[in-house]
Coordinates of C-alpha atoms in Angstrom, one line a residue:
X43 CA -11.8 -13.6 32.1
X44 CA -12.1 -10.5 29.9
X45 CA -10.5 -9.9 26.5
X46 CA -7.6 -7.8 28.0
X47 CA -6.7 -10.4 30.6
X48 CA -6.9 -13.1 27.9
X49 CA -4.1 -11.5 26.0
X50 CA -2.0 -10.4 28.9
X51 CA 1.1 -12.1 30.5
X52 CA 0.8 -12.6 34.2
X53 CA 2.9 -10.3 36.4
X54 CA 4.7 -13.2 37.9
X55 CA 6.2 -14.2 34.6
X56 CA 7.4 -10.9 33.3
X57 CA 11.0 -11.3 34.6
X58 CA 11.1 -14.8 32.9
X59 CA 9.8 -13.3 29.8
X60 CA 12.4 -10.6 29.7
X61 CA 15.0 -13.3 29.9
X62 CA 13.4 -14.9 26.9
X63 CA 13.6 -11.7 24.9
X64 CA 17.3 -11.4 25.7
X65 CA 17.8 -14.9 24.4
X66 CA 15.9 -14.1 21.3
X67 CA 17.9 -10.9 20.6
X68 CA 21.2 -12.8 21.0
X69 CA 20.1 -15.8 19.1
X70 CA 18.7 -13.9 16.1
X71 CA 21.6 -11.5 15.5
X72 CA 23.6 -12.3 12.3
X73 CA 27.0 -10.7 11.6
X74 CA 26.2 -8.2 8.7
X75 CA 29.7 -8.8 7.2
X76 CA 28.6 -12.3 6.3
X77 CA 26.2 -10.9 3.7
X78 CA 29.1 -9.5 1.8
X79 CA 31.3 -12.6 2.3
X80 CA 28.5 -14.8 0.8
X81 CA 27.3 -12.4 -1.7
X82 CA 23.8 -12.4 -0.2
X83 CA 21.3 -9.9 -1.8
X84 CA 19.8 -8.3 1.4
X85 CA 16.2 -7.5 0.6
X86 CA 16.7 -9.0 -2.8
X87 CA 18.8 -6.1 -3.9
X88 CA 22.4 -6.0 -5.1
X89 CA 25.1 -3.7 -3.8
X90 CA 23.9 -0.9 -6.1
X91 CA 20.3 -1.2 -5.0
X92 CA 19.0 -2.8 -8.0
X93 CA 16.3 -5.4 -7.5
X94 CA 17.3 -9.1 -8.1
X95 CA 15.4 -10.6 -11.0
X96 CA 13.0 -13.3 -9.6
X97 CA 10.5 -13.6 -12.5
X98 CA 9.0 -12.2 -15.6
X99 CA 5.8 -10.1 -16.1
X100 CA 3.9 -8.3 -18.9
X101 CA 1.6 -6.5 -16.5
X102 CA 3.6 -3.3 -15.7
X103 CA 6.9 -1.7 -16.3
X104 CA 8.7 0.8 -13.9
X105 CA 11.6 2.8 -15.2
X106 CA 13.8 5.5 -13.7
X107 CA 16.8 5.4 -16.0
X108 CA 17.8 5.7 -19.6
X109 CA 20.7 3.7 -21.1
X110 CA 23.0 6.0 -22.8
X111 CA 26.1 4.4 -24.6
X112 CA 25.7 1.4 -22.3
X113 CA 25.6 3.6 -19.2
X114 CA 22.6 4.2 -16.8
X115 CA 21.5 7.8 -16.7
X116 CA 18.9 9.2 -14.4
X117 CA 15.7 10.0 -16.3
X118 CA 12.1 11.1 -15.6
X119 CA 10.3 8.1 -14.2
X120 CA 7.8 6.2 -16.4
X121 CA 5.1 3.7 -15.4
X122 CA 3.3 1.5 -17.9
X123 CA 0.4 -0.9 -17.3
X124 CA 0.2 -3.6 -19.9
X125 CA 2.4 -1.3 -22.1
X126 CA 0.3 1.8 -21.7
X127 CA 1.6 5.0 -20.1
X128 CA -0.2 5.5 -16.8
X129 CA -0.5 9.2 -17.6
X130 CA -2.8 8.3 -20.6
X131 CA -4.8 6.0 -18.4
X132 CA -5.5 8.7 -15.8
X133 CA -6.2 11.2 -18.5
X134 CA -6.6 15.0 -18.3
X135 CA -9.5 17.2 -17.5
X136 CA -12.2 16.8 -14.9
X137 CA -14.9 15.0 -17.0
X138 CA -13.3 11.5 -17.2
X139 CA -15.0 8.9 -15.2
X140 CA -14.4 5.2 -14.6
X141 CA -10.7 5.4 -15.1
X142 CA -10.1 2.9 -12.3
X143 CA -12.5 0.4 -13.9
X144 CA -10.9 0.8 -17.3
X145 CA -7.5 0.3 -15.7
X146 CA -8.7 -2.8 -13.9
X147 CA -10.0 -4.2 -17.1
X148 CA -6.6 -3.5 -18.7
X149 CA -4.5 -5.0 -16.0
X150 CA -6.7 -8.3 -15.9
X151 CA -7.0 -8.8 -19.7
X152 CA -4.0 -7.1 -21.2
X153 CA -5.9 -4.8 -23.6
X154 CA -7.9 -1.5 -23.4
X155 CA -11.7 -2.2 -23.4
X156 CA -14.0 -0.9 -26.1
X157 CA -16.9 1.4 -24.9
X158 CA -19.2 -1.8 -25.0
X159 CA -16.7 -4.0 -23.2
X160 CA -16.2 -1.4 -20.5
X161 CA -19.9 -0.9 -20.0
X162 CA -20.4 -4.7 -19.7
X163 CA -17.4 -4.9 -17.2
X164 CA -18.7 -2.0 -15.1
X165 CA -22.1 -3.8 -15.0
X166 CA -20.4 -7.1 -13.9
X167 CA -18.5 -5.4 -11.2
X168 CA -21.5 -3.5 -9.9
X169 CA -23.6 -6.7 -9.7
X170 CA -21.0 -8.1 -7.3
X171 CA -20.9 -5.0 -5.1
X172 CA -22.9 -6.8 -2.4
X173 CA -22.4 -7.9 1.1
X174 CA -25.1 -9.9 3.0
X175 CA -26.5 -8.6 6.2
X176 CA -25.2 -11.7 7.9
X177 CA -21.7 -11.0 6.8
X178 CA -21.8 -7.3 7.7
X179 CA -23.1 -8.3 11.2
X180 CA -21.1 -11.3 12.0
X181 CA -17.8 -10.5 10.3
X182 CA -17.4 -6.7 10.1
X183 CA -19.3 -5.5 13.1
X184 CA -17.8 -7.9 15.6
X185 CA -14.5 -7.1 17.3
X186 CA -13.5 -4.2 14.9
X187 CA -9.9 -3.4 14.8
X188 CA -8.3 0.0 15.3
X189 CA -6.1 -0.9 12.3
X190 CA -8.5 -1.4 9.5
X191 CA -6.0 -3.5 7.5
X192 CA -6.6 -6.3 10.1
X193 CA -10.3 -5.9 9.5
X194 CA -9.7 -6.2 5.7
X195 CA -7.7 -9.4 6.2
X196 CA -10.3 -10.9 8.5
X197 CA -13.1 -10.1 6.1
X198 CA -11.2 -11.4 3.0
X199 CA -10.2 -14.7 4.8
X200 CA -13.8 -15.2 6.0
X201 CA -15.2 -14.8 2.5
X202 CA -13.6 -18.2 1.9
X203 CA -16.4 -19.7 4.1
X204 CA -19.1 -18.0 2.0
X205 CA -17.6 -19.2 -1.3
X206 CA -19.1 -22.5 -2.7
X207 CA -15.9 -23.4 -4.4
X208 CA -13.0 -21.6 -2.6
X209 CA -10.0 -23.9 -3.3
X210 CA -10.5 -24.3 -7.0
X211 CA -7.5 -22.4 -8.6
X212 CA -8.6 -22.9 -12.2
X213 CA -8.4 -19.6 -14.2
X214 CA -12.3 -19.2 -14.5
X215 CA -12.8 -19.6 -10.8
X216 CA -9.9 -17.4 -9.8
X217 CA -11.0 -14.8 -12.1
X218 CA -14.5 -15.0 -10.5
X219 CA -13.1 -14.7 -7.1
X220 CA -10.9 -11.7 -8.2
X221 CA -13.7 -9.8 -9.5
X222 CA -15.7 -10.5 -6.4
X223 CA -12.8 -9.0 -4.3
X224 CA -12.4 -6.0 -6.6
X225 CA -16.0 -5.2 -6.1
X226 CA -16.4 -6.0 -2.5
X227 CA -13.2 -4.6 -1.0
X228 CA -14.4 -0.9 -1.1
X229 CA -17.5 -1.9 0.9
X230 CA -15.5 -3.9 3.3
X231 CA -13.0 -1.0 4.0
X232 CA -15.7 1.8 4.5
X233 CA -17.9 -0.5 6.6
X234 CA -15.0 -1.5 8.8
X235 CA -14.2 2.2 9.4
X236 CA -17.9 2.9 10.3
X237 CA -18.0 -0.1 12.7
X238 CA -14.7 0.9 14.3
X239 CA -15.9 4.5 14.8
X240 CA -19.3 3.3 16.2
X241 CA -18.1 0.7 18.8
X242 CA -15.0 2.7 19.9
X243 CA -16.3 6.2 19.8
X244 CA -20.0 5.9 19.9
X245 CA -20.5 7.6 16.6
X246 CA -23.7 7.1 14.7
X247 CA -23.6 3.9 12.6
X248 CA -25.0 4.3 9.1
X249 CA -24.3 1.6 6.6
X250 CA -25.0 2.7 3.0
X251 CA -25.1 0.3 0.0
X252 CA -23.2 1.4 -3.2
X253 CA -25.3 3.0 -5.9
X254 CA -25.5 1.4 -9.3
X255 CA -24.0 3.6 -12.0
X256 CA -21.5 5.2 -9.8
X257 CA -17.8 4.7 -10.2
X258 CA -15.8 3.1 -7.5
X259 CA -14.4 6.4 -6.5
X260 CA -17.9 8.0 -6.3
X261 CA -19.3 5.1 -4.3
X262 CA -16.4 5.3 -1.8
X263 CA -17.3 9.0 -1.2
X264 CA -21.0 8.5 -0.9
X265 CA -20.7 5.5 1.4
X266 CA -18.2 7.3 3.6
X267 CA -19.9 10.7 4.0
X268 CA -23.0 11.1 6.1
X269 CA -24.8 13.2 3.5
X270 CA -23.4 11.1 0.5
X271 CA -22.4 14.3 -1.4
X272 CA -19.2 15.0 -3.3
X273 CA -18.1 17.3 -6.0
X274 CA -17.1 16.3 -9.6
X275 CA -13.5 17.3 -8.9
X276 CA -13.4 15.2 -5.7
X277 CA -14.5 12.0 -7.4
X278 CA -12.2 12.8 -10.2
X279 CA -9.2 13.1 -8.0
X280 CA -10.0 10.0 -6.0
X281 CA -10.5 8.0 -9.2
X282 CA -7.0 9.1 -10.4
X283 CA -5.5 8.1 -7.1
X284 CA -7.0 4.7 -7.3
X285 CA -5.5 4.2 -10.9
X286 CA -2.1 5.3 -9.7
X287 CA -2.1 2.8 -6.8
X288 CA -3.5 -0.1 -8.7
X289 CA -0.3 -1.5 -9.8
X290 CA 3.6 -1.0 -9.6
X291 CA 5.4 -4.0 -11.0
X292 CA 5.9 -7.4 -9.7
X293 CA 8.8 -6.4 -7.5
X294 CA 7.0 -4.4 -4.8
X295 CA 6.6 -6.2 -1.5
X296 CA 3.0 -7.0 -1.5
X297 CA 2.8 -8.1 -5.2
X298 CA 5.8 -10.3 -4.7
X299 CA 4.1 -11.8 -1.7
X300 CA 1.1 -12.6 -3.8
X301 CA 3.4 -14.3 -6.4
X302 CA 5.1 -16.3 -3.6
X303 CA 1.9 -17.4 -1.9
X304 CA 0.1 -18.1 -5.2
X305 CA 3.0 -20.3 -6.4
X306 CA 2.3 -22.7 -3.5
X307 CA -1.3 -23.5 -5.0
X308 CA -3.2 -21.9 -2.1
X309 CA -6.6 -20.3 -2.6
X310 CA -7.3 -16.7 -3.7
X311 CA -8.4 -15.4 -0.3
X312 CA -5.2 -16.6 1.5
X313 CA -3.1 -15.1 -1.3
X314 CA -5.0 -11.7 -1.0
X315 CA -4.9 -11.7 2.7
X316 CA -1.1 -12.2 2.6
X317 CA -0.8 -9.3 0.3
X318 CA -2.8 -7.1 2.6
X319 CA -0.6 -8.2 5.5
X320 CA 2.5 -7.0 3.5
X321 CA 0.9 -3.7 2.5
X322 CA 0.0 -2.9 6.1
X323 CA 3.6 -2.2 7.0
X324 CA 4.8 1.3 7.3
X325 CA 7.7 0.7 4.9
X326 CA 5.1 -0.2 2.1
X327 CA 1.5 1.0 2.2
X328 CA 1.6 3.0 5.5
X329 CA 4.1 5.6 4.2
X330 CA 1.6 8.3 3.3
X331 CA 0.2 8.4 6.8
X332 CA 3.7 8.9 8.1
X333 CA 4.1 11.9 5.7
X334 CA 1.0 13.5 7.1
X335 CA 2.2 12.9 10.7
X336 CA 5.6 14.4 9.8
X337 CA 3.9 17.6 8.4
X338 CA 1.8 17.8 11.7
X339 CA 5.0 17.6 13.7
X340 CA 6.7 20.2 11.4
X341 CA 3.8 22.7 12.0
X342 CA 4.2 22.2 15.9
X343 CA 7.9 23.0 15.7
X344 CA 8.1 25.6 13.1
X345 CA 6.8 29.1 14.0
X346 CA 6.6 30.4 10.4
X347 CA 5.8 27.7 7.8
X348 CA 6.3 30.2 5.1
X349 CA 10.0 30.7 6.2
X350 CA 12.2 28.5 4.1
X351 CA 15.1 28.7 6.6
X352 CA 13.0 27.4 9.6
X353 CA 11.7 24.6 7.4
X354 CA 15.2 23.7 6.4
X355 CA 16.3 23.7 10.0
X356 CA 13.5 21.4 10.9
X357 CA 14.2 18.9 8.1
X358 CA 17.9 18.8 9.0
X359 CA 17.0 17.7 12.5
X360 CA 14.7 15.0 10.8
X361 CA 17.7 13.8 8.9
X362 CA 19.9 13.7 12.0
X363 CA 17.2 11.7 13.8
X364 CA 16.7 14.6 16.2
X365 CA 13.1 15.4 15.2
X366 CA 9.8 13.7 14.4
X367 CA 10.1 9.9 15.0
X368 CA 13.9 9.7 15.2
X369 CA 14.2 7.5 12.0
X370 CA 16.3 9.9 10.2
X371 CA 13.9 9.7 7.3
X372 CA 12.0 12.5 5.4
X373 CA 9.0 10.4 4.5
X374 CA 7.6 10.6 1.0
X375 CA 11.1 11.4 -0.4
X376 CA 13.2 9.0 -2.5
X377 CA 12.4 5.7 -4.4
X378 CA 14.2 2.5 -5.1
X379 CA 13.7 3.0 -8.9
X380 CA 12.7 6.5 -9.8
X381 CA 15.4 9.2 -9.9
X382 CA 14.4 12.5 -11.4
X383 CA 10.8 12.1 -10.9
X384 CA 8.0 9.6 -9.8
X385 CA 5.3 9.9 -12.6
X386 CA 2.6 9.1 -9.9
X387 CA 3.7 11.9 -7.7
X388 CA 3.7 14.4 -10.6
X389 CA 0.2 13.4 -11.5
X390 CA -1.1 13.6 -8.0
X391 CA 0.7 16.9 -7.4
X392 CA -1.3 18.4 -10.2
X393 CA -4.5 17.2 -8.8
X394 CA -3.5 18.2 -5.3
X395 CA -3.1 21.8 -6.5
X396 CA -6.5 21.7 -8.2
X397 CA -8.1 20.4 -5.1
X398 CA -6.3 22.8 -2.8
X399 CA -7.8 25.7 -4.9
X400 CA -11.3 24.3 -4.6
X401 CA -10.9 23.8 -0.8
X402 CA -9.1 26.9 0.0
X403 CA -6.1 25.0 1.2
X404 CA -3.5 26.7 -1.1
X405 CA -1.1 27.3 1.9
X406 CA -1.0 23.7 2.7
X407 CA -0.2 22.8 -0.9
X408 CA 2.6 25.4 -0.9
X409 CA 4.1 24.0 2.3
X410 CA 4.2 20.5 0.7
X411 CA 5.9 22.1 -2.5
X412 CA 8.4 23.8 -0.3
X413 CA 9.3 20.8 1.8
X414 CA 9.6 18.7 -1.4
X415 CA 12.1 21.2 -2.9
X416 CA 14.3 21.6 0.2
X417 CA 14.2 17.9 1.3
X418 CA 15.5 16.7 -2.1
X419 CA 18.5 19.1 -1.8
X420 CA 19.3 18.2 1.8
X421 CA 19.1 14.4 1.2
X422 CA 21.4 14.6 -1.7
X423 CA 23.8 16.7 0.2
X424 CA 23.8 14.4 3.3
X425 CA 24.2 11.2 1.3
X426 CA 27.0 12.8 -1.0
X427 CA 25.2 11.3 -4.0
X428 CA 24.8 12.4 -7.6
X429 CA 21.6 10.4 -8.2
X430 CA 18.7 12.8 -8.0
X431 CA 16.2 12.3 -5.1
X432 CA 12.6 12.8 -6.0
X433 CA 9.3 12.8 -4.0
X434 CA 7.3 9.6 -4.4
X435 CA 3.6 8.9 -4.7
X436 CA 3.1 9.0 -0.8
X437 CA 4.2 12.7 -0.6
X438 CA 0.9 14.1 -1.9
X439 CA -1.5 11.1 -1.6
X440 CA -2.0 11.7 2.2
X441 CA -2.6 15.5 1.5
X442 CA -5.2 14.5 -1.2
X443 CA -7.0 12.1 1.1
X444 CA -7.0 14.8 3.9
X445 CA -8.5 17.4 1.5
X446 CA -11.1 14.8 0.6
X447 CA -12.0 14.4 4.2
X448 CA -11.0 10.7 4.2
X449 CA -9.9 9.7 7.7
X450 CA -6.3 8.5 8.4
X451 CA -7.6 5.1 9.3
X452 CA -8.6 4.6 5.7
X453 CA -5.4 5.7 4.0
X454 CA -3.8 2.3 3.8
X455 CA -7.1 0.5 3.1
X456 CA -7.5 2.8 0.1
X457 CA -4.2 1.6 -1.1
X458 CA -5.3 -2.1 -0.7
X459 CA -8.6 -1.6 -2.5
X460 CA -6.7 0.0 -5.4
X461 CA -4.0 -2.6 -5.5
X462 CA -6.3 -5.5 -5.5
X463 CA -6.5 -5.0 -9.3
X464 CA -2.8 -5.5 -9.7
X465 CA -2.6 -8.4 -7.2
X466 CA -5.4 -10.2 -9.0
X467 CA -3.7 -9.6 -12.4
X468 CA -0.4 -11.0 -11.0
X469 CA -2.1 -14.0 -9.4
X470 CA -3.7 -14.9 -12.7
X471 CA -0.4 -14.4 -14.5
X472 CA 1.3 -16.7 -12.1
X473 CA -1.4 -19.4 -12.5
X474 CA -1.6 -19.1 -16.3
X475 CA 2.1 -19.7 -16.6
X476 CA 2.1 -22.7 -14.1
X477 CA 5.4 -21.5 -12.5
X478 CA 7.3 -23.5 -10.0
X479 CA 6.9 -22.9 -6.4
X480 CA 9.0 -19.9 -5.3
X481 CA 11.5 -21.2 -2.9
X482 CA 14.5 -18.9 -2.3
X483 CA 17.6 -20.2 -0.5
X484 CA 19.1 -19.0 2.8
X485 CA 22.7 -19.7 3.7
X486 CA 23.2 -21.3 7.1
X487 CA 25.9 -19.3 9.0
X488 CA 25.3 -20.9 12.4
X489 CA 27.4 -23.7 14.0
X490 CA 26.7 -27.4 14.3
X491 CA 26.6 -28.5 17.9
X492 CA 26.6 -31.7 19.9
X493 CA 23.3 -32.5 21.8
X494 CA 23.6 -32.3 25.5
X495 CA 21.2 -34.2 27.8
X496 CA 18.9 -32.1 29.9
X497 CA 20.4 -33.0 33.2
X498 CA 23.9 -32.1 32.0
X499 CA 23.1 -28.7 30.7
X500 CA 24.3 -25.6 32.6

C-alpha cells in the first residue's frame, strides 16, 4: 500500500460516508438564538465585540480607544510590551540592530537590558542556534509538508524526545526550553522550506548554519538565500517585522491557547505546538497570505491599477462576495481592538515605502496605499458604522515579505518564530502565578433521551 492509498477512503464506502457527513451536519447545528437567550459570549466576545476578561497579564497592552467623560472614543492604536511603546522598541533609522533580541529579553524578563545584558543574552541565544545532523535528517527531511506550519509542529514536538528533562515545568527548566525554541525555530522554519522545495520540486538542497554575531533577521535572510547576501535595509525591515509580531496581548487566539494548555500542567513542547496549530489558521496567522492573494486577484480583474474607480468597483464586488474567494472580506482591513489605526501597520507601512523605493516597486506600494484608503471608506459605508475601520498589520507584512523575496510558504512560519517570544513570556507568567486550570463552561442545549435497544431502533 502506498501513502496515498493509506489515507484514502475506499470507493465502496463513499456513499455511506456521505450519509455520516449529513448526520454530522444535522447533529452539530445549534440554534443561534440560544446564544442570546443564555447570554453566551460567542468567541469570548460580548455583543459590542469586546473581549471577555479571562485573565490578567503584565506582558503587553493593546488599546484602540480613549475614555472621555466615561465614554469610549476611537483613538490611534497603541501597543505596549511590558509597559514600553512598541514604536520605541522598533526604533527609527536604518542602523538599529538586534531589536528583536532586545524585545525578546524585555518580554521574558520585564525590563530593558543594559548593553552588557543584551550582549550576554545574544551570546546565549546564539549558542543554542544548533540542530544536530540527525535531527535535520530524521525529522525535517522526512515527509516534508506543503504547509510548513505542520513541519514546525512536528519538529517542536519531536524536540521533546531530544530533551533530557522534557516534563519538568519548573521555571528554570521552562526558561531553558523557551530559549532553546526561540533560538531553534528560525532554523527549523528555513530548513523545512528547503526540504519541501527539494523533495517536491527537485530544487537544490543547501542547508546553511546560522552565523555567530548576526541578528535573527540577518540569519534568516542568509540561510534562506542561495548567495546568503542581503542589504542593511532588508535586515532592518525584517528585524522590525519580527518585533511587531512578537506579542499582542494575552487575548489573541494562539496566546490564549498557550495559557489554556499551560494551565493543564503539560510540557513546553506540547504547549508551543498547540499555539502553532492555532496560528496556522487563516483567521489568525495566515491572513497576510490572503492579502497577497487578494491583490493578485485584483490585478487580474482590474485593467488599470492606477484608476481609483476600477479599484473601487473590484472592492465592492469583494464585499458582496462576488469576487476573490467569495467570503465578503477585504483581507487586512479591520481589527477587533484598533479603530483609527493599528500601530504595527503604521510602522510597517513606513518600512514598506522605504523598501519599495530600494526595490523599484513604488507602484506596488501605491496600489496598497490606494486599496487601504478606498477599502476603509467602503467597509464603513456598507456596515453603516461610525467606528473607523483601519488596516491591520497583515495589510503590509505580506508586501514586505514579498519584496524581501521571502516565499509565501514562509509567511506564517515567520509569524510563529516571532511570536514564540510572546508565547514563552505568557507560559512563564502562567506558571509563575500558579493559576488554576482554565476550564470554561458550555451550556447544554440538547435534549435528554431514553436509551433504545439496538434491535428496537428504526
